[in-house]
Amino acid sequence: MIEANLSKILETNNHRLEIDLTLQIPTGSFYSLYGPSGAGKTSTLRLLAGLLQPDHGLIRFHDDVWFDSNKKYSKNSAHRNIGYVFQEGGLFPNMTVFENLEFALTNKKDNKQLHELIGLMRLETLCDRKPNTLSGGQKQRVALARALVQKPKLLLLDEPLAALDNASRMELQDCLIQTHNTLKTTTLLVSHNKEEILKLSDHVLVMDDGKIRRQGSPEIIFKENTPQKNMELQGKILKIEPKGTLFLVTVNIQGNTLEICAQKHEIDTLKVGDEILIGIQDFNPFLRSTPK
C-alpha cells in the first residue's frame, strides 16, 4: 500500500495553494484524482514522485519510506521506482520506439518485460519507427510502455490522454485496462474526464483547493448530476459571436464542442484560440482566462 500524509504550501504571483492531504492507495489498485484546474492534482503526483518536496509529512510504500519530514529524509526520485507519464510523452526523437523502450531498462539483457509490453501495448509494427512518424496516440502508448518497463511500484499518469482525439483516447484506454489487468501496477491517474475515470478506475479522489473533499467508487461519486462548487473544465475558444446583448462563445473541451452565452465583460480580454476555464458558480456557467 502507498501511504502518504502530506502538506505543502505553493505560492505564485497571484495564487496561494495549501496542499493538505492523506492518501492510502492499495497495492494493485487503479485510483483517479478528479477536480477543478488548480486544485493541486499534478502537484500531488509530483510530491509522490519526489519531484516536489513536501513541507511536512510521510510517504511510504509498505516498509519502504520515501519521505519523512521528522527524520529529514527524502529518497531520491530515481530510487523510488515510479513510472510517470505526462500529457506529452517526452520520447527521445533520435531513437526508434524499441530503443526508447530499451533505454529505460536497467539490465539491457533482461528484456522479457520489454517484449511483453510491446505486445500488450500493440507496438509490434512500430518498433523500428522514430517518434516523429507516430500519431499522438501511438506516442502515448510508447510512453506508457516505457514507464512500465522497469516494473514500477507506482504508475503516475498526468492526463496522458487529454490531447488525443476520441478514437486514440479509447484505444489507449483499452491498452491501459489490459496492461493494468495483466501487470497489476498500482496506478494513480489525473483526469478531468468522468467517462474515462468510470471506465478505468476502482476508486476516485475528488480534490479541491489542495484537499481531498470526497472519495469512493466512480459510480457513487458521479451518480449525482448536481454541479460541484467551483468545478472547472479547461477548453480552447473556437468562435465568439454577438447574440443581441450577449455573446455566444464556442469552446472545444477535450474533443467536444460546447456553446456558452457570456456577457461583454467576460469576453473583453478573450480572443479565438485562447485557453480558458469554464466553471459553475451558483449553477451559472462563467468564463475566465487560464493562469499564465
Tab-separated table of N, CA, C and O in Angstrom, residues 26-102:
chain	number	residue	atom	x	y	z
A	26	PRO	N	-4.291	1.145	-2.110
A	26	PRO	CA	-3.954	-0.283	-2.010
A	26	PRO	C	-3.105	-0.759	-3.180
A	26	PRO	O	-3.274	-0.300	-4.321
A	27	THR	N	-2.203	-1.667	-2.912
A	27	THR	CA	-1.342	-2.241	-3.943
A	27	THR	C	-2.186	-2.902	-5.031
A	27	THR	O	-3.115	-3.653	-4.742
A	28	GLY	N	-1.855	-2.591	-6.276
A	28	GLY	CA	-2.540	-3.197	-7.414
A	28	GLY	C	-3.824	-2.514	-7.821
A	28	GLY	O	-4.487	-2.954	-8.768
A	29	SER	N	-4.193	-1.432	-7.138
A	29	SER	CA	-5.445	-0.737	-7.450
A	29	SER	C	-5.224	0.341	-8.503
A	29	SER	O	-4.096	0.722	-8.807
A	30	PHE	N	-6.326	0.838	-9.057
A	30	PHE	CA	-6.293	1.924	-10.037
A	30	PHE	C	-7.129	3.070	-9.477
A	30	PHE	O	-8.353	3.003	-9.456
A	31	TYR	N	-6.458	4.118	-8.985
A	31	TYR	CA	-7.115	5.283	-8.399
A	31	TYR	C	-7.051	6.451	-9.375
A	31	TYR	O	-6.132	6.549	-10.202
A	32	SER	N	-8.015	7.366	-9.267
A	32	SER	CA	-8.008	8.584	-10.079
A	32	SER	C	-8.170	9.809	-9.192
A	32	SER	O	-8.886	9.763	-8.180
A	33	LEU	N	-7.511	10.899	-9.590
A	33	LEU	CA	-7.676	12.213	-8.963
A	33	LEU	C	-8.504	13.070	-9.897
A	33	LEU	O	-8.164	13.244	-11.067
A	34	TYR	N	-9.591	13.629	-9.371
A	34	TYR	CA	-10.511	14.431	-10.175
A	34	TYR	C	-10.793	15.733	-9.445
A	34	TYR	O	-10.889	15.762	-8.211
A	35	GLY	N	-10.933	16.816	-10.196
A	35	GLY	CA	-11.240	18.097	-9.574
A	35	GLY	C	-10.919	19.249	-10.497
A	35	GLY	O	-10.410	19.059	-11.606
A	36	PRO	N	-11.206	20.469	-10.074
A	36	PRO	CA	-11.001	21.640	-10.933
A	36	PRO	C	-9.532	21.913	-11.190
A	36	PRO	O	-8.650	21.460	-10.441
A	37	SER	N	-9.257	22.658	-12.238
A	37	SER	CA	-7.890	23.102	-12.509
A	37	SER	C	-7.396	23.929	-11.335
A	37	SER	O	-8.133	24.735	-10.775
A	38	GLY	N	-6.138	23.709	-10.960
A	38	GLY	CA	-5.564	24.451	-9.843
A	38	GLY	C	-5.854	23.858	-8.487
A	38	GLY	O	-5.507	24.450	-7.465
A	39	ALA	N	-6.465	22.655	-8.447
A	39	ALA	CA	-6.812	22.029	-7.163
A	39	ALA	C	-5.600	21.403	-6.483
A	39	ALA	O	-5.643	21.111	-5.291
A	40	GLY	N	-4.525	21.146	-7.260
A	40	GLY	CA	-3.328	20.533	-6.692
A	40	GLY	C	-3.107	19.097	-7.128
A	40	GLY	O	-2.287	18.382	-6.540
A	41	LYS	N	-3.792	18.659	-8.175
A	41	LYS	CA	-3.702	17.262	-8.609
A	41	LYS	C	-2.309	16.917	-9.133
A	41	LYS	O	-1.699	15.935	-8.702
A	42	THR	N	-1.812	17.723	-10.067
A	42	THR	CA	-0.473	17.471	-10.608
A	42	THR	C	0.590	17.631	-9.534
A	42	THR	O	1.558	16.856	-9.470
A	43	SER	N	0.420	18.617	-8.659
A	43	SER	CA	1.385	18.802	-7.562
A	43	SER	C	1.410	17.580	-6.649
A	43	SER	O	2.466	17.204	-6.133
A	44	THR	N	0.260	16.934	-6.450
A	44	THR	CA	0.210	15.713	-5.649
A	44	THR	C	1.047	14.610	-6.285
A	44	THR	O	1.806	13.909	-5.599
A	45	LEU	N	0.932	14.448	-7.605
A	45	LEU	CA	1.764	13.463	-8.298
A	45	LEU	C	3.244	13.787	-8.127
A	45	LEU	O	4.068	12.894	-7.883
A	46	ARG	N	3.588	15.045	-8.256
A	46	ARG	CA	4.990	15.460	-8.141
A	46	ARG	C	5.522	15.246	-6.724
A	46	ARG	O	6.686	14.896	-6.540
A	47	LEU	N	4.678	15.436	-5.728
A	47	LEU	CA	5.083	15.184	-4.346
A	47	LEU	C	5.367	13.694	-4.134
A	47	LEU	O	6.351	13.316	-3.491
A	48	LEU	N	4.505	12.840	-4.665
A	48	LEU	CA	4.708	11.401	-4.534
A	48	LEU	C	5.955	10.935	-5.273
A	48	LEU	O	6.671	10.045	-4.803
A	49	ALA	N	6.209	11.554	-6.427
A	49	ALA	CA	7.351	11.144	-7.259
A	49	ALA	C	8.683	11.670	-6.752
A	49	ALA	O	9.735	11.216	-7.204
A	50	GLY	N	8.658	12.623	-5.829
A	50	GLY	CA	9.908	13.209	-5.357
A	50	GLY	C	10.389	14.353	-6.211
A	50	GLY	O	11.525	14.824	-6.055
A	51	LEU	N	9.545	14.835	-7.125
A	51	LEU	CA	9.899	15.979	-7.961
A	51	LEU	C	9.579	17.292	-7.265
A	51	LEU	O	9.990	18.352	-7.722
A	52	LEU	N	8.814	17.207	-6.182
A	52	LEU	CA	8.449	18.357	-5.366
A	52	LEU	C	8.546	17.918	-3.911
A	52	LEU	O	8.073	16.836	-3.558
A	53	GLN	N	9.210	18.727	-3.095
A	53	GLN	CA	9.462	18.356	-1.697
A	53	GLN	C	8.319	18.824	-0.796
A	53	GLN	O	7.996	20.012	-0.773
A	54	PRO	N	7.687	17.915	-0.036
A	54	PRO	CA	6.661	18.355	0.924
A	54	PRO	C	7.274	19.223	2.019
A	54	PRO	O	8.462	19.105	2.326
A	55	ASP	N	6.464	20.082	2.605
A	55	ASP	CA	6.919	20.837	3.776
A	55	ASP	C	6.932	19.939	5.015
A	55	ASP	O	7.836	20.024	5.849
A	56	HIS	N	5.908	19.097	5.124
A	56	HIS	CA	5.813	18.170	6.249
A	56	HIS	C	5.140	16.896	5.759
A	56	HIS	O	4.391	16.907	4.790
A	57	GLY	N	5.403	15.792	6.461
A	57	GLY	CA	4.652	14.591	6.168
A	57	GLY	C	5.478	13.331	6.039
A	57	GLY	O	6.672	13.293	6.369
A	58	LEU	N	4.807	12.298	5.505
A	58	LEU	CA	5.385	10.971	5.368
A	58	LEU	C	4.851	10.329	4.091
A	58	LEU	O	3.663	10.429	3.786
A	59	ILE	N	5.737	9.685	3.323
A	59	ILE	CA	5.342	8.873	2.171
A	59	ILE	C	6.001	7.513	2.339
A	59	ILE	O	7.216	7.430	2.542
A	60	ARG	N	5.188	6.451	2.240
A	60	ARG	CA	5.733	5.114	2.466
A	60	ARG	C	5.054	4.121	1.538
A	60	ARG	O	3.839	4.163	1.335
A	61	PHE	N	5.848	3.237	0.954
A	61	PHE	CA	5.329	2.114	0.181
A	61	PHE	C	5.648	0.852	0.975
A	61	PHE	O	6.790	0.424	1.047
A	62	HIS	N	4.632	0.268	1.605
A	62	HIS	CA	4.842	-0.819	2.557
A	62	HIS	C	5.859	-0.360	3.608
A	62	HIS	O	5.638	0.629	4.286
A	63	ASP	N	6.990	-1.039	3.715
A	63	ASP	CA	8.005	-0.655	4.709
A	63	ASP	C	9.091	0.253	4.125
A	63	ASP	O	10.038	0.613	4.831
A	64	ASP	N	8.962	0.584	2.869
A	64	ASP	CA	9.967	1.422	2.199
A	64	ASP	C	9.568	2.897	2.331
A	64	ASP	O	8.603	3.346	1.702
A	65	VAL	N	10.296	3.643	3.155
A	65	VAL	CA	9.989	5.058	3.382
A	65	VAL	C	10.612	5.899	2.265
A	65	VAL	O	11.813	5.814	2.005
A	66	TRP	N	9.765	6.707	1.618
A	66	TRP	CA	10.241	7.591	0.553
A	66	TRP	C	10.491	9.009	1.068
A	66	TRP	O	11.335	9.715	0.549
A	67	PHE	N	9.722	9.405	2.064
A	67	PHE	CA	9.891	10.749	2.632
A	67	PHE	C	9.420	10.737	4.077
A	67	PHE	O	8.382	10.160	4.405
A	68	ASP	N	10.197	11.391	4.944
A	68	ASP	CA	9.827	11.524	6.353
A	68	ASP	C	10.392	12.848	6.860
A	68	ASP	O	11.598	12.978	7.059
A	69	SER	N	9.512	13.846	7.025
A	69	SER	CA	9.981	15.168	7.444
A	69	SER	C	10.536	15.149	8.864
A	69	SER	O	11.452	15.907	9.189
A	70	ASN	N	10.015	14.270	9.729
A	70	ASN	CA	10.510	14.200	11.106
A	70	ASN	C	11.971	13.748	11.155
A	70	ASN	O	12.738	14.190	12.011
A	71	LYS	N	12.328	12.856	10.232
A	71	LYS	CA	13.705	12.362	10.186
A	71	LYS	C	14.542	13.114	9.153
A	71	LYS	O	15.708	12.752	8.919
A	72	LYS	N	13.933	14.135	8.525
A	72	LYS	CA	14.609	14.929	7.497
A	72	LYS	C	15.201	14.027	6.407
A	72	LYS	O	16.350	14.174	5.989
A	73	TYR	N	14.367	13.100	5.967
A	73	TYR	CA	14.813	12.105	4.981
A	73	TYR	C	13.929	12.178	3.746
A	73	TYR	O	12.698	12.257	3.838
A	74	SER	N	14.563	12.146	2.576
A	74	SER	CA	13.841	12.089	1.307
A	74	SER	C	14.607	11.211	0.336
A	74	SER	O	15.759	11.503	-0.002
A	75	LYS	N	13.994	10.126	-0.083
A	75	LYS	CA	14.623	9.231	-1.058
A	75	LYS	C	14.600	9.894	-2.427
A	75	LYS	O	13.585	10.463	-2.851
A	76	ASN	N	15.727	9.839	-3.120
A	76	ASN	CA	15.834	10.420	-4.457
A	76	ASN	C	14.750	9.845	-5.367
A	76	ASN	O	14.434	8.660	-5.306
A	77	SER	N	14.180	10.701	-6.210
A	77	SER	CA	13.087	10.275	-7.089
A	77	SER	C	13.497	9.103	-7.979
A	77	SER	O	12.682	8.234	-8.288
A	78	ALA	N	14.770	9.055	-8.381
A	78	ALA	CA	15.248	7.973	-9.242
A	78	ALA	C	15.242	6.629	-8.535
A	78	ALA	O	15.263	5.577	-9.186
A	79	HIS	N	15.220	6.643	-7.194
A	79	HIS	CA	15.264	5.405	-6.419
A	79	HIS	C	13.901	5.011	-5.852
A	79	HIS	O	13.818	4.071	-5.052
A	80	ARG	N	12.848	5.708	-6.221
A	80	ARG	CA	11.504	5.367	-5.727
A	80	ARG	C	10.806	4.352	-6.626
A	80	ARG	O	9.733	3.874	-6.309
A	81	ASN	N	11.394	4.073	-7.772
A	81	ASN	CA	10.821	3.123	-8.735
A	81	ASN	C	9.385	3.497	-9.081
A	81	ASN	O	8.441	2.740	-8.854
A	82	ILE	N	9.250	4.693	-9.630
A	82	ILE	CA	7.957	5.221	-10.047
A	82	ILE	C	7.961	5.438	-11.559
A	82	ILE	O	8.922	5.968	-12.116
A	83	GLY	N	6.889	5.030	-12.224
A	83	GLY	CA	6.686	5.358	-13.627
A	83	GLY	C	5.813	6.592	-13.729
A	83	GLY	O	4.833	6.721	-12.993
A	84	TYR	N	6.169	7.513	-14.627
A	84	TYR	CA	5.450	8.790	-14.724
A	84	TYR	C	5.196	9.089	-16.201
A	84	TYR	O	6.124	9.137	-17.002
A	85	VAL	N	3.930	9.291	-16.560
A	85	VAL	CA	3.568	9.617	-17.941
A	85	VAL	C	2.827	10.947	-17.939
A	85	VAL	O	1.835	11.113	-17.222
A	86	PHE	N	3.301	11.897	-18.758
A	86	PHE	CA	2.725	13.238	-18.845
A	86	PHE	C	1.804	13.331	-20.070
A	86	PHE	O	1.665	12.378	-20.841
A	87	GLN	N	1.203	14.509	-20.263
A	87	GLN	CA	0.398	14.735	-21.466
A	87	GLN	C	1.238	14.549	-22.719
A	87	GLN	O	0.779	14.004	-23.715
A	88	GLU	N	2.467	15.041	-22.675
A	88	GLU	CA	3.414	14.824	-23.764
A	88	GLU	C	4.405	13.764	-23.309
A	88	GLU	O	5.049	13.912	-22.272
A	89	GLY	N	4.513	12.685	-24.069
A	89	GLY	CA	5.285	11.529	-23.632
A	89	GLY	C	6.762	11.766	-23.426
A	89	GLY	O	7.427	11.042	-22.682
A	90	GLY	N	7.351	12.779	-24.107
A	90	GLY	CA	8.766	13.089	-23.913
A	90	GLY	C	9.698	12.004	-24.426
A	90	GLY	O	10.699	11.676	-23.775
A	91	LEU	N	9.382	11.414	-25.595
A	91	LEU	CA	10.248	10.379	-26.158
A	91	LEU	C	11.510	11.001	-26.740
A	91	LEU	O	11.522	12.162	-27.142
A	92	PHE	N	12.572	10.206	-26.793
A	92	PHE	CA	13.811	10.668	-27.413
A	92	PHE	C	13.640	10.644	-28.928
A	92	PHE	O	13.455	9.579	-29.522
A	93	PRO	N	13.702	11.807	-29.591
A	93	PRO	CA	13.380	11.858	-31.025
A	93	PRO	C	14.390	11.150	-31.911
A	93	PRO	O	14.063	10.752	-33.032
A	94	ASN	N	15.642	10.999	-31.429
A	94	ASN	CA	16.688	10.374	-32.247
A	94	ASN	C	16.706	8.862	-32.121
A	94	ASN	O	17.507	8.178	-32.760
A	95	MET	N	15.842	8.295	-31.279
A	95	MET	CA	15.793	6.850	-31.061
A	95	MET	C	14.532	6.254	-31.663
A	95	MET	O	13.489	6.907	-31.729
A	96	THR	N	14.611	4.989	-32.072
A	96	THR	CA	13.422	4.276	-32.513
A	96	THR	C	12.553	3.943	-31.299
A	96	THR	O	12.972	4.115	-30.140
A	97	VAL	N	11.361	3.464	-31.574
A	97	VAL	CA	10.465	3.053	-30.486
A	97	VAL	C	11.152	2.000	-29.615
A	97	VAL	O	11.146	2.095	-28.378
A	98	PHE	N	11.751	0.995	-30.242
A	98	PHE	CA	12.415	-0.063	-29.472
A	98	PHE	C	13.562	0.505	-28.647
A	98	PHE	O	13.731	0.140	-27.478
A	99	GLU	N	14.342	1.408	-29.222
A	99	GLU	CA	15.461	1.999	-28.490
A	99	GLU	C	14.978	2.857	-27.315
A	99	GLU	O	15.620	2.886	-26.264
A	100	ASN	N	13.856	3.559	-27.493
A	100	ASN	CA	13.278	4.326	-26.386
A	100	ASN	C	12.905	3.407	-25.224
A	100	ASN	O	13.146	3.732	-24.053
A	101	LEU	N	12.332	2.260	-25.548
A	101	LEU	CA	11.943	1.310	-24.509
A	101	LEU	C	13.166	0.655	-23.875
A	101	LEU	O	13.247	0.517	-22.651
A	102	GLU	N	14.108	0.264	-24.705
A	102	GLU	CA	15.311	-0.406	-24.209
A	102	GLU	C	16.126	0.514	-23.311
A	102	GLU	O	16.747	0.070	-22.337
